[in-house]
Short mmCIF file of C-alpha atoms in Angstrom, two decimals:
data_model
loop_
_atom_site.label_atom_id
_atom_site.label_comp_id
_atom_site.label_asym_id
_atom_site.label_seq_id
_atom_site.Cartn_x
_atom_site.Cartn_y
_atom_site.Cartn_z
CA MET S 5 82.52 31.73 123.01
CA ASN S 6 80.72 30.15 120.05
CA LEU S 7 79.65 32.56 117.36
CA GLY S 8 77.25 31.80 114.59
CA LEU S 9 78.54 31.55 111.02
CA GLN S 10 76.74 34.73 109.96
CA THR S 11 78.11 36.63 112.96
CA LYS S 12 81.63 35.55 112.06
CA LYS S 13 81.07 36.68 108.48
CA ASN S 14 79.82 40.05 109.63
CA ILE S 15 82.78 40.58 112.00
CA VAL S 16 85.32 39.63 109.31
CA LEU S 17 83.56 41.81 106.77
CA THR S 18 83.45 44.77 109.18
CA ILE S 19 87.17 44.46 109.94
CA ALA S 20 87.94 44.15 106.21
CA TYR S 21 85.94 47.31 105.48
CA LEU S 22 87.71 49.15 108.32
CA TYR S 23 91.06 48.21 106.78
CA ILE S 24 89.87 49.17 103.31
CA PHE S 25 88.74 52.58 104.56
CA LEU S 26 91.97 53.12 106.52
CA LEU S 27 94.27 52.05 103.69
CA VAL S 28 92.47 53.99 100.97
CA TYR S 29 92.21 57.09 103.14
CA ALA S 30 95.90 56.92 104.08
CA ALA S 31 96.99 56.30 100.47
CA VAL S 32 94.87 59.12 99.05
CA SER S 33 96.07 61.52 101.76
CA LYS S 34 99.68 60.73 100.87
CA LEU S 35 98.97 60.97 97.15
CA LEU S 36 97.30 64.39 97.41
CA ASP S 37 100.37 65.76 99.20
CA PHE S 38 102.97 63.43 97.74
CA GLU S 39 105.90 65.85 97.78
CA ASN S 40 105.37 66.58 101.45
CA PHE S 41 105.03 62.87 102.22
CA LYS S 42 108.28 62.16 100.36
CA VAL S 43 110.04 64.92 102.29
CA GLN S 44 108.81 63.48 105.60
CA ILE S 45 110.01 60.00 104.64
CA GLY S 46 113.32 61.51 103.54
CA GLN S 47 113.75 63.15 106.92
CA SER S 48 112.73 60.05 108.83
CA PRO S 49 115.49 58.75 111.09
CA MET S 50 114.88 55.22 109.79
CA LEU S 51 113.96 55.44 106.14
CA SER S 52 115.95 58.44 104.90
CA ILE S 53 117.98 56.78 102.18
CA TYR S 54 115.00 54.76 100.87
CA ALA S 55 112.62 57.70 100.43
CA ASP S 56 112.77 57.65 96.62
CA TRP S 57 111.21 54.20 96.35
CA ILE S 58 109.48 53.73 99.72
CA SER S 59 107.24 56.81 99.35
CA PRO S 60 105.49 55.58 96.15
CA ALA S 61 105.73 51.91 97.21
CA VAL S 62 103.76 52.49 100.44
CA ILE S 63 100.92 54.15 98.50
CA VAL S 64 100.79 51.38 95.89
CA ILE S 65 100.87 48.62 98.54
CA GLU S 66 98.11 50.25 100.57
CA LEU S 67 95.84 50.54 97.52
CA LEU S 68 96.62 46.98 96.34
CA ILE S 69 95.82 45.48 99.74
CA ALA S 70 92.56 47.46 99.88
CA LEU S 71 91.66 46.18 96.41
CA VAL S 72 92.45 42.55 97.31
CA LEU S 73 90.39 42.85 100.51
CA LEU S 74 87.31 43.59 98.41
CA ASN S 75 87.49 40.13 96.84
CA LYS S 76 86.18 37.41 99.15
CA GLY S 77 88.30 34.81 97.39
CA THR S 78 91.51 36.64 98.26
CA GLN S 79 90.34 38.11 101.54
CA MET S 80 92.38 35.73 103.71
CA ILE S 81 95.72 36.49 102.07
CA ALA S 82 94.82 40.20 102.06
CA LEU S 83 94.25 40.05 105.83
CA PHE S 84 97.73 38.59 106.29
CA PHE S 85 99.21 41.37 104.15
CA SER S 86 97.23 43.92 106.21
CA LEU S 87 98.58 42.36 109.40
CA GLY S 88 102.17 42.45 108.09
CA LEU S 89 101.86 46.07 106.95
CA MET S 90 100.36 47.18 110.26
CA ALA S 91 103.09 45.28 112.13
CA MET S 92 105.70 47.22 110.10
CA PHE S 93 104.04 50.55 110.89
CA THR S 94 103.92 49.60 114.58
CA ALA S 95 107.58 48.54 114.65
CA TYR S 96 108.49 51.80 112.91
CA ILE S 97 106.79 53.89 115.60
CA PHE S 98 108.17 51.79 118.45
CA ILE S 99 111.77 52.12 117.21
CA LEU S 100 111.15 55.81 116.53
CA LEU S 101 110.08 56.43 120.11
CA HIS S 102 112.70 54.28 121.85
CA TYR S 103 115.81 53.99 119.67
CA SER S 104 115.80 56.85 117.21
CA SER S 105 118.15 59.82 117.50
CA PHE S 106 115.11 62.09 117.18
CA VAL S 107 111.35 61.95 116.59
CA PRO S 108 110.10 63.67 113.40
CA CYS S 109 106.72 65.21 112.76
CA SER S 110 103.73 62.90 112.34
CA CYS S 111 101.99 62.65 108.99
CA GLY S 112 98.92 61.21 107.33
CA GLY S 113 95.67 63.17 107.11
CA VAL S 114 93.56 63.08 110.28
CA LEU S 115 96.16 60.76 111.83
CA GLU S 116 98.57 63.69 111.73
CA LYS S 117 96.69 65.13 114.72
CA MET S 118 97.63 62.08 116.80
CA SER S 119 100.75 61.92 118.93
CA TRP S 120 103.19 59.11 118.17
CA ASN S 121 102.08 57.25 121.31
CA ALA S 122 98.45 57.49 120.19
CA HIS S 123 99.56 56.21 116.76
CA LEU S 124 101.20 53.24 118.45
CA ILE S 125 98.04 52.32 120.38
CA PHE S 126 95.93 52.83 117.23
CA ASN S 127 98.16 50.44 115.26
CA ILE S 128 98.17 47.80 118.01
CA ILE S 129 94.36 47.84 118.00
CA PHE S 130 94.33 47.28 114.24
CA ILE S 131 96.85 44.44 114.60
CA GLY S 132 94.43 42.84 117.06
CA LEU S 133 91.53 43.31 114.63
CA ALA S 134 93.51 41.71 111.80
CA VAL S 135 94.42 38.71 113.98
CA LEU S 136 90.76 38.33 115.04
CA ALA S 137 89.56 38.49 111.42
CA ILE S 138 92.13 35.88 110.33
CA ILE S 139 91.14 33.49 113.12
CA LEU S 140 87.40 33.90 112.49
CA ASN S 141 87.89 33.59 108.74
CA ALA S 142 89.88 30.38 109.19
CA LYS S 143 87.20 28.85 111.45
CA ARG S 144 84.49 29.97 109.05
CA THR S 145 86.11 28.22 106.09
CA ASP S 146 87.11 25.10 108.03
CA SER S 147 85.00 24.55 111.11
CA SER S 148 86.54 21.12 111.70
CA ALA S 149 90.12 22.42 111.71
CA SER S 150 92.50 20.07 113.45
CA ALA S 151 94.94 21.04 116.20
CA ILE S 152 97.79 20.91 113.65
CA ARG S 153 96.04 23.42 111.38
CA LYS S 154 95.35 25.69 114.34
CA TRP S 155 99.01 25.48 115.31
CA ARG S 156 100.08 26.29 111.74
CA LEU S 157 97.70 29.23 111.68
CA SER S 158 99.13 30.54 114.94
CA ILE S 159 102.71 30.17 113.64
CA THR S 160 101.77 31.98 110.42
CA ILE S 161 100.20 34.88 112.33
CA ILE S 162 103.20 35.20 114.67
CA GLY S 163 105.62 34.84 111.73
CA THR S 164 103.82 37.59 109.81
CA ILE S 165 104.05 39.97 112.76
CA LEU S 166 107.68 39.15 113.50
CA GLY S 167 108.55 39.35 109.80
CA GLY S 168 107.13 42.87 109.64
CA PHE S 169 109.10 43.85 112.74
CA LEU S 170 112.32 42.31 111.40
CA LEU S 171 112.03 44.04 108.02
CA VAL S 172 111.70 47.47 109.68
CA VAL S 173 114.68 46.72 111.97
CA ILE S 174 116.80 45.84 108.91
CA LEU S 175 115.73 49.04 107.14
CA PHE S 176 116.49 51.05 110.27
CA LEU S 177 120.00 49.63 110.76
CA SER S 178 120.97 49.93 107.10
CA SER S 179 119.57 53.47 106.85
CA GLU S 180 121.42 54.57 110.00
CA LYS S 181 124.69 53.14 108.68
CA ALA S 182 124.27 54.95 105.36
CA MET S 183 123.28 58.21 107.04
CA TYR S 184 126.33 58.25 109.29
CA TYR S 185 128.98 56.83 106.99
CA ASP S 186 127.90 56.87 103.32
CA ASN S 187 126.89 60.56 103.03
CA PRO S 188 123.61 60.48 101.07
CA PHE S 189 123.18 64.24 101.85
CA ILE S 190 119.84 63.97 103.58
CA ARG S 191 119.29 66.35 106.45
CA ARG S 192 117.30 65.44 109.53
CA PHE S 193 115.00 68.03 111.02
CA PRO S 194 113.69 66.87 114.43
CA GLN S 195 110.74 68.53 116.12
CA HIS S 196 111.71 71.88 117.61
CA PRO S 197 115.34 71.33 118.72
CA VAL S 198 115.59 75.09 119.21
CA GLU S 199 113.10 77.81 120.13
CA LEU S 200 113.29 81.53 119.41
CA LYS S 201 113.26 83.34 122.75
CA LYS S 202 113.85 86.97 121.82
CA LYS S 203 114.84 89.37 119.06
CA ILE S 204 116.08 92.93 119.50
CA ASP S 205 116.79 95.63 116.94
CA LEU S 206 120.42 96.82 117.09
CA LYS S 207 119.62 99.76 114.74
CA TYR S 208 122.88 99.29 112.80
CA ASN S 209 124.31 96.51 110.66
CA SER S 210 127.92 97.04 111.81
CA PHE S 211 127.59 94.88 114.94
CA TYR S 212 129.09 91.42 115.28
CA ILE S 213 129.36 88.93 118.13
CA ALA S 214 132.75 89.28 119.83
CA GLY S 215 132.23 86.38 122.21
CA GLU S 216 130.79 85.49 125.60
CA SER S 217 132.07 85.44 129.15
CA ASP S 218 130.54 84.74 132.53
CA GLY S 219 127.05 84.26 131.11
CA ARG S 220 126.99 87.47 129.06
CA ILE S 221 127.08 87.87 125.29
CA TYR S 222 129.29 90.67 123.90
CA LEU S 223 128.81 92.63 120.68
CA ALA S 224 131.46 94.77 119.02
CA ASN S 225 131.06 97.33 116.24
CA TYR S 226 133.20 97.64 113.11
CA ASP S 227 132.49 101.38 112.80
CA TYR S 228 133.12 102.17 116.49
CA PRO S 229 135.73 99.67 117.76
CA SER S 230 135.85 101.09 121.28
CA TYR S 231 132.08 100.65 121.74
CA ILE S 232 130.94 97.34 123.28
CA GLN S 233 127.45 96.10 124.13
CA SER S 234 126.81 93.20 126.49
CA TYR S 235 123.59 91.31 127.21
CA SER S 236 122.30 88.81 129.75
CA PRO S 237 121.53 85.29 128.41
CA LEU S 238 117.96 86.14 127.31
CA LEU S 239 118.84 89.71 126.25
CA ASN S 240 116.83 91.27 129.08
CA ASP S 241 119.70 93.25 130.56
CA LYS S 242 121.91 95.46 128.36
CA LYS S 243 125.14 97.22 129.30
CA ASP S 244 127.23 99.67 127.27
CA GLU S 245 130.99 99.58 127.70
CA LYS S 246 133.80 101.72 126.31
CA ILE S 247 137.29 100.37 125.76
CA LYS S 248 139.90 102.74 127.15
CA MET S 249 142.64 103.24 124.55
CA ASP S 250 144.18 105.89 122.36
CA PRO S 251 143.78 104.78 118.72
CA LYS S 252 145.92 107.72 117.55
CA LYS S 253 149.01 106.04 118.98
CA ILE S 254 148.45 102.90 116.90
CA PRO S 255 147.97 102.96 113.11
CA PHE S 256 144.95 100.65 113.06
CA LYS S 257 143.36 99.79 109.70
CA MET S 258 140.72 97.24 110.72
CA ILE S 259 140.29 96.44 114.40
CA THR S 260 138.58 93.20 115.41
CA THR S 261 137.48 92.58 119.01
CA LYS S 262 137.38 89.15 120.60
CA ILE S 263 136.23 88.13 124.09
CA GLN S 264 137.79 85.06 125.72
CA GLY S 265 137.61 84.26 129.43
CA ALA S 266 138.28 87.34 131.58
CA TYR S 267 139.92 89.32 128.77
CA PHE S 268 139.12 91.24 125.62
CA TYR S 269 141.53 91.37 122.68
CA LEU S 270 141.93 94.00 119.97
CA THR S 271 143.62 92.64 116.87
CA ASP S 272 144.72 94.07 113.54
CA GLY S 273 146.78 91.73 111.40
CA SER S 274 147.81 94.42 108.92
CA VAL S 275 149.83 96.32 111.55
CA PRO S 276 150.27 93.69 113.10
CA ILE S 277 149.18 94.16 116.70
CA ILE S 278 147.36 92.26 119.46
CA LEU S 279 146.23 94.18 122.54
CA ARG S 280 144.72 92.66 125.65
CA GLY S 281 142.58 94.17 128.38
CA ASP S 282 140.57 93.18 131.43
CA LEU S 283 136.78 92.94 131.26
CA LYS S 284 136.55 94.40 134.76
CA ASN S 285 137.77 97.87 133.78
CA TRP S 286 137.81 97.70 129.95
CA LYS S 287 141.28 99.15 129.86
CA VAL S 288 144.01 97.95 127.49
CA ASN S 289 146.84 96.87 129.75
CA ARG S 290 149.07 94.66 127.63
CA GLU S 291 150.37 94.17 124.12
CA LEU S 292 151.19 90.63 122.99
CA LYS S 293 154.35 91.54 121.12
CA GLY S 294 156.01 89.67 118.29
CA SER S 295 152.94 88.48 116.42
CA PRO S 296 153.18 87.77 112.69
CA TYR S 297 151.06 89.49 110.06
CA PHE S 298 147.72 87.70 110.00
CA THR S 299 144.28 87.72 108.39
CA VAL S 300 142.50 86.00 111.31
CA ALA S 301 143.43 85.79 114.99
CA LEU S 302 141.57 83.90 117.69
CA PRO S 303 142.54 83.84 121.39
CA ILE S 304 143.24 80.46 122.96
CA ASP S 305 144.44 81.68 126.34
CA SER S 306 145.82 84.89 127.83
CA THR S 307 149.12 84.73 125.91
CA SER S 308 148.46 82.61 122.80
CA MET S 309 146.41 83.02 119.64
CA ALA S 310 145.49 80.79 116.73
CA VAL S 311 146.27 82.74 113.56
CA ARG S 312 145.80 82.43 109.83
CA SER S 313 148.50 84.13 107.82
CA ASN S 314 149.83 84.22 104.25
CA SER S 315 153.07 82.66 103.12
CA SER S 316 155.69 85.21 102.09
CA LYS S 317 156.65 82.97 99.16
CA ASN S 318 153.34 82.31 97.42
CA MET S 319 150.68 84.15 99.48
CA GLN S 320 148.97 80.86 100.34
CA ASN S 321 146.99 80.64 103.58
CA MET S 322 148.53 78.80 106.51
CA LEU S 323 147.45 78.16 110.08
CA GLY S 324 149.64 78.49 113.13
CA ILE S 325 149.88 79.30 116.82
CA PHE S 326 151.32 82.54 118.17
CA ASN S 327 152.49 82.19 121.77
CA GLN S 328 154.27 85.12 123.36
CA ARG S 329 156.01 82.84 125.82
CA ALA S 330 157.31 80.36 123.25
CA VAL S 331 160.49 80.37 121.18
CA PRO S 332 159.94 80.94 118.36
CA LYS S 333 156.79 82.89 119.10
CA THR S 334 154.88 81.62 116.05
CA ALA S 335 154.77 78.04 114.74
CA PHE S 336 152.90 77.35 111.49
CA ASN S 337 151.59 73.97 110.39
CA ARG S 338 151.62 74.37 106.62
CA ALA S 339 150.06 70.96 106.07
CA LEU S 340 146.73 71.84 107.70
CA LEU S 341 145.31 73.86 104.79
CA GLN S 342 145.43 71.89 101.56
CA LYS S 343 145.50 73.72 98.25
CA GLN S 344 143.02 72.81 95.49
CA VAL S 345 143.11 75.90 93.24
CA ASP S 346 145.39 78.66 94.47
CA GLY S 347 145.85 78.09 98.21
CA ILE S 348 144.44 81.55 98.94
CA PHE S 349 140.77 81.87 98.06
CA ASP S 350 140.16 78.11 97.99
CA THR S 351 141.37 77.71 101.60
CA ASP S 352 139.31 80.59 102.98
CA GLY S 353 137.30 79.61 106.03
CA LEU S 354 136.24 80.17 109.63
CA LEU S 355 138.58 79.66 112.58
CA LEU S 356 136.94 78.50 115.84
CA TYR S 357 138.06 77.49 119.31
CA SER S 358 136.26 75.86 122.24
CA ALA S 359 137.73 76.10 125.74
CA GLN S 360 135.44 73.27 126.88
CA SER S 361 136.81 70.74 124.41
CA ASP S 362 140.19 72.52 124.02
CA LYS S 363 140.03 72.13 120.25
CA LEU S 364 140.60 74.34 117.27
CA VAL S 365 138.33 73.91 114.25
CA TYR S 366 138.75 75.44 110.82
CA VAL S 367 135.65 75.23 108.58
CA HIS S 368 136.33 75.65 104.87
CA ARG S 369 134.05 78.15 103.17
CA TYR S 370 134.10 76.67 99.67
CA ARG S 371 134.25 72.90 100.24
CA ASN S 372 132.74 70.29 102.56
CA GLU S 373 135.70 69.99 104.89
CA PHE S 374 136.60 71.06 108.39
CA ILE S 375 139.85 70.55 110.26
CA ILE S 376 140.16 69.68 113.96
CA ALA S 377 143.45 70.52 115.65
CA ASP S 378 144.83 70.73 119.17
CA PRO S 379 145.85 74.07 120.78
CA LYS S 380 149.40 73.57 119.48
CA GLY S 381 148.19 73.39 115.89
CA ASN S 382 148.62 69.63 115.43
CA LEU S 383 146.06 67.87 113.23
CA ILE S 384 143.57 65.64 115.05
CA HIS S 385 141.07 64.88 112.30
CA ARG S 386 139.73 66.03 108.94
CA GLY S 387 135.95 65.91 108.88
CA HIS S 388 133.37 66.61 106.20
CA THR S 389 130.03 68.34 106.17
CA ILE S 390 127.14 66.32 104.79
CA ASP S 391 127.01 68.01 101.38
CA THR S 392 128.99 66.42 98.55
CA ILE S 393 131.01 69.44 97.38
CA SER S 394 134.54 68.21 98.01
CA LYS S 395 136.15 70.30 95.24
CA VAL S 396 136.26 74.10 95.27
CA LYS S 397 134.20 75.60 92.45
CA MET S 398 136.11 78.71 91.42
CA LYS S 399 138.76 80.03 89.08
CA VAL S 400 141.50 82.41 90.15
CA SER S 401 143.50 84.74 87.88
CA LYS S 402 146.93 86.24 88.50
CA LEU S 403 147.53 89.95 87.93
CA LYS S 404 150.58 92.19 88.10
CA GLU S 405 152.96 89.44 87.04
CA GLY S 406 151.67 87.01 89.61
CA ARG S 407 151.82 89.41 92.55
CA GLN S 408 148.05 89.78 92.84
CA PHE S 409 145.28 87.18 92.77
CA VAL S 410 141.58 87.73 91.98
CA MET S 411 138.59 85.44 91.51
CA SER S 412 137.76 85.23 87.81
CA THR S 413 134.53 83.26 88.35
CA PRO S 414 131.88 83.61 91.09
CA SER S 415 132.65 81.54 94.15
CA TYR S 416 130.22 78.86 95.34
CA VAL S 417 129.86 79.19 99.11
CA VAL S 418 129.31 75.93 100.96
CA ASN S 419 129.65 76.94 104.62
CA GLU S 420 128.73 80.56 105.36
CA ASN S 421 129.05 80.70 109.15
CA ALA S 422 129.98 78.41 112.01
CA ALA S 423 130.18 78.18 115.79
CA LEU S 424 131.77 75.70 118.19
CA SER S 425 130.43 74.69 121.60
CA GLY S 426 132.17 71.83 123.38
CA ASN S 427 132.12 68.82 121.07
CA LEU S 428 129.32 70.21 118.87
CA LEU S 429 130.05 72.10 115.66
CA TYR S 430 127.25 74.29 114.24
CA VAL S 431 127.55 75.12 110.54
CA ASN S 432 125.36 77.50 108.54
CA SER S 433 125.25 75.64 105.23
CA LYS S 434 124.39 77.21 101.88
CA VAL S 435 123.82 73.92 100.06
CA LYS S 436 120.34 72.46 99.71
CA GLY S 437 119.96 68.77 100.55
CA LYS S 438 117.59 66.11 99.24
CA TYR S 439 113.88 66.32 100.10
CA GLU S 440 114.07 69.94 101.26
CA LYS S 441 111.44 72.46 100.24
CA ASP S 442 112.25 75.74 98.54
CA MET S 443 110.11 77.59 101.09
CA LEU S 444 112.40 76.41 103.88
CA TRP S 445 115.43 77.92 102.17
CA GLU S 446 113.61 81.12 101.25
CA THR S 447 112.71 81.87 104.88
CA CYS S 448 115.46 80.28 106.99
CA PHE S 449 119.16 79.79 107.54
CA ILE S 450 119.91 76.07 107.83
CA ILE S 451 122.18 75.08 110.71
CA ASP S 452 123.79 71.62 110.60
CA VAL S 453 125.15 70.12 113.82
CA TYR S 454 128.14 67.74 113.99
CA ASP S 455 129.51 65.73 116.89
CA LEU S 456 133.30 66.07 116.80
CA GLU S 457 133.84 63.26 119.31
CA ARG S 458 132.00 60.68 117.22
CA ASN S 459 132.79 62.34 113.87
CA THR S 460 129.14 62.22 112.86
CA TYR S 461 126.37 64.46 111.60
CA VAL S 462 123.70 64.86 114.31
CA LEU S 463 120.77 66.93 113.01
CA SER S 464 119.73 70.20 111.39
CA PHE S 465 117.41 73.03 112.35
CA PRO S 466 116.25 76.35 110.86
CA VAL S 467 117.00 79.84 112.14
CA PHE S 468 114.42 82.17 110.65
CA HIS S 469 115.23 85.28 108.66
CA THR S 470 114.32 88.58 110.24
CA ALA S 471 113.94 91.67 108.07
CA SER S 472 117.34 90.67 106.71
CA LYS S 473 118.53 87.54 104.96
CA GLN S 474 122.14 87.99 106.01
CA LEU S 475 123.50 86.01 108.94
CA ARG S 476 126.51 88.09 110.00
CA SER S 477 127.81 86.13 112.98
CA MET S 478 126.75 83.56 115.52
CA VAL S 479 127.94 81.96 118.73
CA VAL S 480 126.62 78.96 120.69
CA ASN S 481 126.99 77.91 124.30
CA LYS S 482 125.50 74.91 126.12
CA ASN S 483 122.04 76.51 126.38
CA TYR S 484 121.62 79.17 123.69
CA LEU S 485 122.41 80.12 120.12
CA TYR S 486 122.97 83.83 119.44
CA ALA S 487 123.03 85.31 115.94
CA VAL S 488 123.31 88.76 114.41
CA ILE S 489 120.98 88.83 111.40
CA GLY S 490 121.18 92.15 109.59
CA ASN S 491 120.33 94.74 112.26
CA ASP S 492 118.85 92.18 114.65
CA LEU S 493 120.25 90.14 117.52
CA VAL S 494 118.32 86.92 118.16
CA VAL S 495 118.62 84.25 120.83
CA TYR S 496 117.41 80.65 120.40
CA GLU S 497 117.15 78.22 123.30
CA LEU S 498 118.62 74.77 122.68
CA LYS S 499 116.19 72.04 123.68
CA SER S 500 116.99 68.86 125.61
CA LYS S 501 117.49 66.61 122.56
CA LEU S 502 120.29 68.83 121.33
CA ILE S 503 121.81 69.61 124.73
CA LYS S 504 122.15 65.88 125.47
CA GLN S 505 124.62 65.61 122.60
#
């Protein structure tokens, strides 16, 4: 099709003005909400570690290209820059949709209303317009162009597009490597990995999650240890149970209830005592005798418990396995918990067990470390949460000639709560990452997810505050996350992106 010279000019000019409008509009939109734009770049699965310089650079480049497009003398080179930039945006969306670990929220003024697939089509159309404008502009300036010049023009166009694609691929690969292995402390918040399904008022703040069994979630009560509540997965069906025992026969000080498999366990490490009963009749029918004194006890199977105890020599925390059938009954691995300050407060943490993965995990409360061990208490791996607090921030004083220890400075909590489900570790972090808004932390608990098989950070998601800002306990299975927040019990459904992990 032969077009007149004026028609070619008008088409090129129209395309140039479309690009100018698009680039200026996009740049101004980003500039007016720059902090939000920077946060979104920071949480991008491809550009996370480059957010500090990419966020202002994109705005500057968009405005410069728009300015150069206004000048007819530089219009050709500006069209190539426009083509390269649009090719980069297109490659970004394509990789996001097909190779990224998750898809973040869209951004950019009116374009924010588009889905990512619509964005992709929109960008491809503008790539086509840029190519058309370049070809028409070349013919307009040199109507007698030889075959060699046409070939060179085609190679330049293809090279510009491929160069834009290649640059984004390089940024993606280098950013992924840094995110997984170099710990830049940038969280990733995908779109809706969990969804709040229900919240119920428990009336009292003395409830905690004792565990789950056969599809039901069980709550125990610190004030009334014999009182148990159980709920169906979505909290629609509630049952009240009463443990049959005579507390007068046992000098309990602080009873903790745990549910594992077909049994419930009543533990008090200050006595010490471990009682076991059947969930079918809620009657205590066995005592696991010979346990050591302990501060934490967690059932592994019907006759063994993971325990945290204190050394009789220096009061330092140590982890071990109590097995009623073994000789000796308790075996401690003193190398698991590593002292930084006093070995007592600095090694405080959360002890977890997953029957699916058959692993024990101990999450340190005051540093970015968790320990993975087998059911016999042997170390498998030392992992780290994504924050950078590797040293405990506290001071401890000795009283009564070294027989009593107290914190002399406020402790800095890193990991407040945790839950283990299969190979996924869920940690309620108290440390704010880069590019995270204050409003997020004022209204939510942040849950970070780690894959223990690959030893990697996966993603993060918020669990919203209720009337309370205190997350007391939580448990996760393959479909749901349950949490006691103040007086409330909430259930969140895990979406497909997270379940696939």
